Tab-separated table of C-alpha atoms in Angstrom:
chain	number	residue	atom	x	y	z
A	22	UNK	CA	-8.187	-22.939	3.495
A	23	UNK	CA	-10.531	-22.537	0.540
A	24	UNK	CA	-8.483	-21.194	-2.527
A	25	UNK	CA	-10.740	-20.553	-4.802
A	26	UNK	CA	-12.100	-17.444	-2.076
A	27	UNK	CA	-8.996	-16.490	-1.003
A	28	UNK	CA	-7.865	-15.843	-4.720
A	29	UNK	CA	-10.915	-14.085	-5.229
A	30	UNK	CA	-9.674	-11.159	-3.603
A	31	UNK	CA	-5.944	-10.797	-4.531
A	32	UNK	CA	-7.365	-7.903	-7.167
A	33	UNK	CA	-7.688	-5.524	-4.087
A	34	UNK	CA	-4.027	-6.099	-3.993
A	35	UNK	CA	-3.453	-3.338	-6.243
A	36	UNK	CA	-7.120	-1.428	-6.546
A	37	UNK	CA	-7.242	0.905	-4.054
A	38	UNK	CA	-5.343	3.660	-1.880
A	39	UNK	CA	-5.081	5.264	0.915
A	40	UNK	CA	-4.772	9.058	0.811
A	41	UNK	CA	-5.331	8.940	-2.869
A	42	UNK	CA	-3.104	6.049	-3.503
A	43	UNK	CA	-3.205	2.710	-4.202
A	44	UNK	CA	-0.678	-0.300	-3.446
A	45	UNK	CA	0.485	-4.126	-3.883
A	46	UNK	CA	-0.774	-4.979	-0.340
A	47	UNK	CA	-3.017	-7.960	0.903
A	48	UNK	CA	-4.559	-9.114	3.825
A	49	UNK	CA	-8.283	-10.013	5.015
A	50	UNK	CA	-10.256	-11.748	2.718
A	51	UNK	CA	-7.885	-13.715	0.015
A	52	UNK	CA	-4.965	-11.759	1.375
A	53	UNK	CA	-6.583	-8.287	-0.191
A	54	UNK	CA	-6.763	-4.705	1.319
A	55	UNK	CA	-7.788	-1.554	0.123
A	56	UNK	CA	-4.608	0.287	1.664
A	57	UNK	CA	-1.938	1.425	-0.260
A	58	UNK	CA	1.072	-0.473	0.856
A	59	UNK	CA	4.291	1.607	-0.597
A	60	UNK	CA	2.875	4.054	-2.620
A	61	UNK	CA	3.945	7.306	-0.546
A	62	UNK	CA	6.976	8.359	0.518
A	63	UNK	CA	9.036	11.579	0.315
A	64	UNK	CA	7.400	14.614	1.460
A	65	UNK	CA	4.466	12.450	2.348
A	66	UNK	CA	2.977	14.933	5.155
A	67	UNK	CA	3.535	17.967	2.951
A	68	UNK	CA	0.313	18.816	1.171
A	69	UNK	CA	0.595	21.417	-1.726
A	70	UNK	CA	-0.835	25.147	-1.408
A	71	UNK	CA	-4.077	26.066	-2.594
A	72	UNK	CA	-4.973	25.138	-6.007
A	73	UNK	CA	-5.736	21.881	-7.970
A	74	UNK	CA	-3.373	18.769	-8.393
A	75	UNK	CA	-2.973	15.801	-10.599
A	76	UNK	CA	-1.027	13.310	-9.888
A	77	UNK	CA	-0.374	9.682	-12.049
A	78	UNK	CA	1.407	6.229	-10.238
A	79	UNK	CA	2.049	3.817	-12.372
A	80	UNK	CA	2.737	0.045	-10.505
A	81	UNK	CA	4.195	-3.594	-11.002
A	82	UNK	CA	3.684	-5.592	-8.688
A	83	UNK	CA	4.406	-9.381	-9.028
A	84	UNK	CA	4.436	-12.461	-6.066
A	85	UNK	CA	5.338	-16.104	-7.327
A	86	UNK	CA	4.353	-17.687	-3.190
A	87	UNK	CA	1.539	-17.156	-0.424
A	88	UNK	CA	2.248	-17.632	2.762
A	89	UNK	CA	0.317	-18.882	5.301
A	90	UNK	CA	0.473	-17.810	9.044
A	91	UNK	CA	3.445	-19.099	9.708
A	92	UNK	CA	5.566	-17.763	7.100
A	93	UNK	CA	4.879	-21.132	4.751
A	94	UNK	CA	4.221	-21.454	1.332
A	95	UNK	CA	0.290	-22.296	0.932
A	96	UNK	CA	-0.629	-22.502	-2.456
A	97	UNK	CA	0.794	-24.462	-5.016
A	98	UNK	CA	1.668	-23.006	-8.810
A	99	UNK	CA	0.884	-19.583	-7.090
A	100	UNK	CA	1.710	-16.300	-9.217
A	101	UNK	CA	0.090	-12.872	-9.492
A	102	UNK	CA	1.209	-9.761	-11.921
A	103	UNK	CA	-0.639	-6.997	-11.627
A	104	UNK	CA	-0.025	-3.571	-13.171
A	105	UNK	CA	-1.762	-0.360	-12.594
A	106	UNK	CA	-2.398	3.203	-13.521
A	107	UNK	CA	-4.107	5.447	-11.142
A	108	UNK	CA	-5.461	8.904	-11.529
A	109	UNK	CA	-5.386	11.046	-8.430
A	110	UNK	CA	-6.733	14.865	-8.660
A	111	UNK	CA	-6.501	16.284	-5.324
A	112	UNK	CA	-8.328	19.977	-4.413
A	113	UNK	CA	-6.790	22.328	-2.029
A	114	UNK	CA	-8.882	24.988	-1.394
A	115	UNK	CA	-8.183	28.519	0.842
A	116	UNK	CA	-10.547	27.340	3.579
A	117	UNK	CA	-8.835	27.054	6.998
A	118	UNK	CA	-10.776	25.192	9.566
A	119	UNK	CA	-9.300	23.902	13.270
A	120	UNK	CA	-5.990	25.464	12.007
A	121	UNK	CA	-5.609	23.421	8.648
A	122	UNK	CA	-6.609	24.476	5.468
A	123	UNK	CA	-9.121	22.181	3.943
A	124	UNK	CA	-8.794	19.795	0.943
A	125	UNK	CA	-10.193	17.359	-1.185
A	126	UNK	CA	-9.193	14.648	-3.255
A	127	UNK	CA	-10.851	11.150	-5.272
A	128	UNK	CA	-8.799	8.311	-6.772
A	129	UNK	CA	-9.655	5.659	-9.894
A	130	UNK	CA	-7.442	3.050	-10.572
A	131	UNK	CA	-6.985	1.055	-13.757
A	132	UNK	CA	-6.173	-2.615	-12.884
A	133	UNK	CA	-4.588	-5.203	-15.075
A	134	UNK	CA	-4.577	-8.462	-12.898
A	135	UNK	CA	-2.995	-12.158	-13.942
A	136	UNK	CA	-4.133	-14.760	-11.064
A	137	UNK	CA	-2.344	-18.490	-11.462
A	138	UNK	CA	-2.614	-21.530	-8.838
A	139	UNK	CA	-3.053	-25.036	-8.151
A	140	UNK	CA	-3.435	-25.290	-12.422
A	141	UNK	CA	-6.382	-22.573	-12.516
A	142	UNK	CA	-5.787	-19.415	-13.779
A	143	UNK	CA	-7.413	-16.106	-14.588
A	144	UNK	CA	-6.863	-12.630	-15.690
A	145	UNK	CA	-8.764	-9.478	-15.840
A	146	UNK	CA	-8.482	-5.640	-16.812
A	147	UNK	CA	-10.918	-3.257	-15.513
A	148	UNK	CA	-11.835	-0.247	-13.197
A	149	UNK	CA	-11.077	-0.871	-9.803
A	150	UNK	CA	-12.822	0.301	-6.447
A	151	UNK	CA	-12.651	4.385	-5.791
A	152	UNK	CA	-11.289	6.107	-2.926
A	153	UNK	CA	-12.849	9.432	-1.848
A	154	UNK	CA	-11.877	11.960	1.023
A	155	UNK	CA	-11.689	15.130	2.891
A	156	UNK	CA	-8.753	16.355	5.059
A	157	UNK	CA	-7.394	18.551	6.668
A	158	UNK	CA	-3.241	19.985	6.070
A	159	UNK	CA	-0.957	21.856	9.006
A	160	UNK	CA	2.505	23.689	7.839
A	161	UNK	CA	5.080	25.032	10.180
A	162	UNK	CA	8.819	25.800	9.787
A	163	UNK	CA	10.133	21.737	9.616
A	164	UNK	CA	6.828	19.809	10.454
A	165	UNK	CA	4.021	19.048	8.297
A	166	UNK	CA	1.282	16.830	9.279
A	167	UNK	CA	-2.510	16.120	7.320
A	168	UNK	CA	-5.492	14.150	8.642
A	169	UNK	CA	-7.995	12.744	6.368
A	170	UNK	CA	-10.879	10.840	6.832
A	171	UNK	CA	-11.570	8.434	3.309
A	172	UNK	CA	-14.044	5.685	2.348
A	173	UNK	CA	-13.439	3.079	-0.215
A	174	UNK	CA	-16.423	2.346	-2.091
A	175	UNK	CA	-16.545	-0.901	-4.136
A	176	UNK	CA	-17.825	0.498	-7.387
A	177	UNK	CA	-14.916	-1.987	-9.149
A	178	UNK	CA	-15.556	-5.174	-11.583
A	179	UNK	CA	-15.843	-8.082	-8.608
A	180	UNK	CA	-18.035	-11.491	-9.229
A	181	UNK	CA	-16.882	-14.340	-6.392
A	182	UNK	CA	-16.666	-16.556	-8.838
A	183	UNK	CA	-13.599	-15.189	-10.347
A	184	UNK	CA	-9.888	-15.642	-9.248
A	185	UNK	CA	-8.876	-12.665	-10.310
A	186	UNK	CA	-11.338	-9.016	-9.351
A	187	UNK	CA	-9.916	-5.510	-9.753
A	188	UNK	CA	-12.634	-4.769	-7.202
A	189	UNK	CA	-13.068	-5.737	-3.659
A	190	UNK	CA	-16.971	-5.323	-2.793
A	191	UNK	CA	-16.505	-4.145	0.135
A	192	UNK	CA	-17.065	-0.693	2.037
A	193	UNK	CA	-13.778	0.534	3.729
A	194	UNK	CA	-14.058	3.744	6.232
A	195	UNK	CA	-10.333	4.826	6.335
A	196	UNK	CA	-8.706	7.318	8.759
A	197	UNK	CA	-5.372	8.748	7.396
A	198	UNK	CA	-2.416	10.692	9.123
A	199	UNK	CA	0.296	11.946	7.218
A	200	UNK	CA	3.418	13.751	8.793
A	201	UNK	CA	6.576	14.721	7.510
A	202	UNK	CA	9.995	16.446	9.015
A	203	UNK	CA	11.938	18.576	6.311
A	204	UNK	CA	15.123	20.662	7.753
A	205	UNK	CA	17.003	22.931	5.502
A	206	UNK	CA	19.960	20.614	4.875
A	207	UNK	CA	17.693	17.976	3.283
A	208	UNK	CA	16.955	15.549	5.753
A	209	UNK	CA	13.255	14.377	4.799
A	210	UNK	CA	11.665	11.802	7.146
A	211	UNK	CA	8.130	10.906	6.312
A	212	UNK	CA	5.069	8.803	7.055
A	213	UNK	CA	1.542	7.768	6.298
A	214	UNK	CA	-0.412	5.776	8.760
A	215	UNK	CA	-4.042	4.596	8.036
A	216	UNK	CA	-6.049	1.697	9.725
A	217	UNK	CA	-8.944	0.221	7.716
A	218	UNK	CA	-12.479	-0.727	8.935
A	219	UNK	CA	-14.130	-2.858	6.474
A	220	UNK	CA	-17.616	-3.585	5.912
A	221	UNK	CA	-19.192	-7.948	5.287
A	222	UNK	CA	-18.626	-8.654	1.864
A	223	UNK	CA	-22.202	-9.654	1.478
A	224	UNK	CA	-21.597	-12.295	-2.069
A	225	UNK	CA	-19.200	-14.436	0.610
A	226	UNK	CA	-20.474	-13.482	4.105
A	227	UNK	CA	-16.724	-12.781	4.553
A	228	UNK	CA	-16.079	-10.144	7.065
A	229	UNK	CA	-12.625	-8.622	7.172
A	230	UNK	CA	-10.597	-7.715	9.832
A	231	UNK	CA	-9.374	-4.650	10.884
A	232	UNK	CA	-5.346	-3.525	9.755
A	233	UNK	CA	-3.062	-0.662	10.622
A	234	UNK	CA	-0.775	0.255	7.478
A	235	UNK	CA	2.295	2.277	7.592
A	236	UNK	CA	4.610	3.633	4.792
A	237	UNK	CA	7.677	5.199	5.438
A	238	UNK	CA	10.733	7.178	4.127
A	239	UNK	CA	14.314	7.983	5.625
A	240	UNK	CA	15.698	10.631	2.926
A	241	UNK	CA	18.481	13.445	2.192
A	242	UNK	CA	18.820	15.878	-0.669
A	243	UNK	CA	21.929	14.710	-2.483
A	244	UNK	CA	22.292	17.455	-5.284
A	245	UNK	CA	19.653	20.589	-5.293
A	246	UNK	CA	17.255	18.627	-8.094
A	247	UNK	CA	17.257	15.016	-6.476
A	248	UNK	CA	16.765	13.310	-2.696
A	249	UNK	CA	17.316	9.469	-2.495
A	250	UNK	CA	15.432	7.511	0.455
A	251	UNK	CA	15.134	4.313	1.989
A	252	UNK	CA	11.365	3.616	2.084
A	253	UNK	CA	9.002	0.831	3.112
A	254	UNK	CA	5.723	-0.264	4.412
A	255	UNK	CA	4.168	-2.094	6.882
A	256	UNK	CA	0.452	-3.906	7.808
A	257	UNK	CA	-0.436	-5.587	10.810
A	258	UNK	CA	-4.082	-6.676	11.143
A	259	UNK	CA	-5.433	-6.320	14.864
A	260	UNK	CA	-8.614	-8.200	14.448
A	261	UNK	CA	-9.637	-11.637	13.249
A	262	UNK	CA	-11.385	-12.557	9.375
A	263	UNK	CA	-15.106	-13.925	10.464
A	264	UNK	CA	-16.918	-15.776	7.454
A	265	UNK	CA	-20.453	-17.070	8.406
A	266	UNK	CA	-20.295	-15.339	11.615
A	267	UNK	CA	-16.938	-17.657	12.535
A	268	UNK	CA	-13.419	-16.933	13.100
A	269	UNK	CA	-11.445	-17.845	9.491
A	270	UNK	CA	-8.633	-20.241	9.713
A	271	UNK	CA	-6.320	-20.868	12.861
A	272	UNK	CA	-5.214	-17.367	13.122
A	273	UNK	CA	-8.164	-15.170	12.296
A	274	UNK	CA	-5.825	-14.996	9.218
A	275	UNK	CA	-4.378	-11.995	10.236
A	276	UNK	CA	-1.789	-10.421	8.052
A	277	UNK	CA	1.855	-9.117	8.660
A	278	UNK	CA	3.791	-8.076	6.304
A	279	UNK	CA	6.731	-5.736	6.008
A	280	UNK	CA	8.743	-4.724	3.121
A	281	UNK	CA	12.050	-2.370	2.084
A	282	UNK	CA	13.407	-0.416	-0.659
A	283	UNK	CA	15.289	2.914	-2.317
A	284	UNK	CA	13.461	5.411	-4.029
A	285	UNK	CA	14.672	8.319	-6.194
A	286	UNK	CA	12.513	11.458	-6.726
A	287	UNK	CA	13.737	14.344	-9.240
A	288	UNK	CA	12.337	17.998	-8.964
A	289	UNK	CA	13.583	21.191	-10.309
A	290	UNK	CA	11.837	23.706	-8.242
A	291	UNK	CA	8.979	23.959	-5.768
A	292	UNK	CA	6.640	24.955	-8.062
A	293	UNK	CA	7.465	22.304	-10.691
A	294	UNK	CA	6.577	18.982	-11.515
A	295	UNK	CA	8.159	15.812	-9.203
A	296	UNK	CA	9.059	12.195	-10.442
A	297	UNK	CA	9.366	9.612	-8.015
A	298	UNK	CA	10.422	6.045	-8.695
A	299	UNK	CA	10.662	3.189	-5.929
A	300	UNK	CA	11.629	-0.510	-5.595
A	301	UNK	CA	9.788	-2.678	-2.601
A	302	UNK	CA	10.505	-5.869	-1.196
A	303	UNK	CA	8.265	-7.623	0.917
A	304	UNK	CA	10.802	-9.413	2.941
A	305	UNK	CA	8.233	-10.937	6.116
A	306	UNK	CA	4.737	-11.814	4.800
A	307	UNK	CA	1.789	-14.238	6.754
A	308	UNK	CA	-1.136	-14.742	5.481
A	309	UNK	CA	-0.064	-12.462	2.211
A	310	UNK	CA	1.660	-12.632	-1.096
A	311	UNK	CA	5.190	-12.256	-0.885
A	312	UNK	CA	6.533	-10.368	-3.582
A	313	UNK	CA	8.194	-7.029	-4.862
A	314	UNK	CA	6.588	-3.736	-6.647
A	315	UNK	CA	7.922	-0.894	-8.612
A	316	UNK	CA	6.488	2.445	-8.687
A	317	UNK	CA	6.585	5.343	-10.932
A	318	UNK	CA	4.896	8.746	-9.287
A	319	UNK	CA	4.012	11.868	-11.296
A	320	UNK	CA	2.671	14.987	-10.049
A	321	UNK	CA	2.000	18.132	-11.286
A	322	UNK	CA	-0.272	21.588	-10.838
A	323	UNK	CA	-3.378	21.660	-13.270
């Protein structure tokens, strides 16, 4: 294990999304993805009518231990803190095409990243990489399901010299499906699935392997304003890490990690703005941080 490149990459821990959002995930190279571990879940298959969107998540994350493939602390003196705003503005326009009325949206995160181990430490604030896509959003009477298909672009601050990058310098082509089952008496189960192909990271000739990412959400309307949920996410890389053309570490470093929590979200009406806060615990982590992340969700109609 080389530390110094697997830190590199902990940045893309929190600076990208999937969807339009962006979470405390790693995996591949340095234990960073681009996917958005735990940022969605109430609601998460219902896309808004036509018209234009903003939405704001604001997210701690923090991890004081990196395990290794077998569940094993690897890196001694290991902590990250990362926190992050991201700006999400998400188009949906009167188009329908196959059935589903066509949409837009692009992401920017903000990225405030603290990086410690083995006595070396480093921290940086900057842009991190974008997320851009087009999709596609189907309605009927309890289901509601979107397909998108996003690339990650890795216009974020990166140098592989540093520990700590809010970019990942890598390409990502993302498909998304989002799907959601709403009854009248409040019952709201929801999930986002994605899987991530990534391009070489051409400053380490470090090629990352291929993940599936789930969120999830088990939730009831409890009073006519607020729903509480259980929520969580998982990622389970199906393909090995190659650097130089070789298979990285024993186990292709491949990543699984699953983590639990409750969420809260407060709206007054349909048409007005939602709050969502959440609390995530990774509580099974190899080759990943192992740690826990709030998040704070606005959105609202522009």
């Amino acid at each position: 294990m080389h530390f110094p490149r697997r830190l590199t990459s902990l940045a893309a821990t929190v600076a990208t999304l999937t969807l339009g959002w962006i979470g405390p995930a790693q995996a591949t190279e340095g234990g960073g993805t681009t996917a958005a571990a735990g940022a969605e879940g109430f609601l998460a298959g219902a896309l808004p009518p036509p018209g234009t969107y903003g939405l704001l998540y604001a997210n701690h994350y923090q991890a004081d231990r990196f395990n290794d493939g077998q569940g094993n602390s690897a890196i001694p003196g290991f902590k990250v803190r990362a926190d992050v705003l991201v700006g999400r503005v998400v188009h949906m326009t009167g188009t329908t095409l196959l059935g589903g009325q066509l949409g837009f949206y692009g992401v920017l995160p903000l990225v405030k990243l603290k990086v410690q181990a083995a006595g070396a430490s480093d921290s940086r604030t900057g842009f991190g990489d974008i997320e851009a896509a087009s999709l596609l959003a189907w309605h009927g009477p309890q289901w509601h399901t979107a397909a998108a298909l996003a690339v990650v672009l890795p216009t974020g601050s990166y140098s592989a010299t540093r520990m700590a990058n809010p970019g990942n310098n890598i390409t990502t082509l993302r498909p998304v499906v989002v799907a959601s089952y709403l009854t009248e008496s409040g019952l709201d189960l929801s999930t986002k699935l994605t899987y991530s192909i990534n391009r070489k990271n051409s400053d380490t000739d470090y090629k990352s392997g291929q993940y599936l990412h789930a969120d999830f959400n088990a939730g009831m309307r409890v009073a006519p304003a607020w729903q509480v949920g259980l929520q969580g996410y998982l990622i389970h890389q199906t393909t090995d890490d190659r650097q130089n053309g070789i298979t990285a570490g024993p186990d292709g470093n491949r990543t699984r990690v699953l983590a639990l929590g409750p969420a809260l979200r407060w709206q007054t009406s349909p048409a007005a703005p939602s709050v969502e806060l959440r609390w995530l615990k990774e509580i099974r982590a190899r080759n990943h941080t192992k740690g826990d992340a709030l998040w704070l969700k606005a959105v609202w109609a522009l």
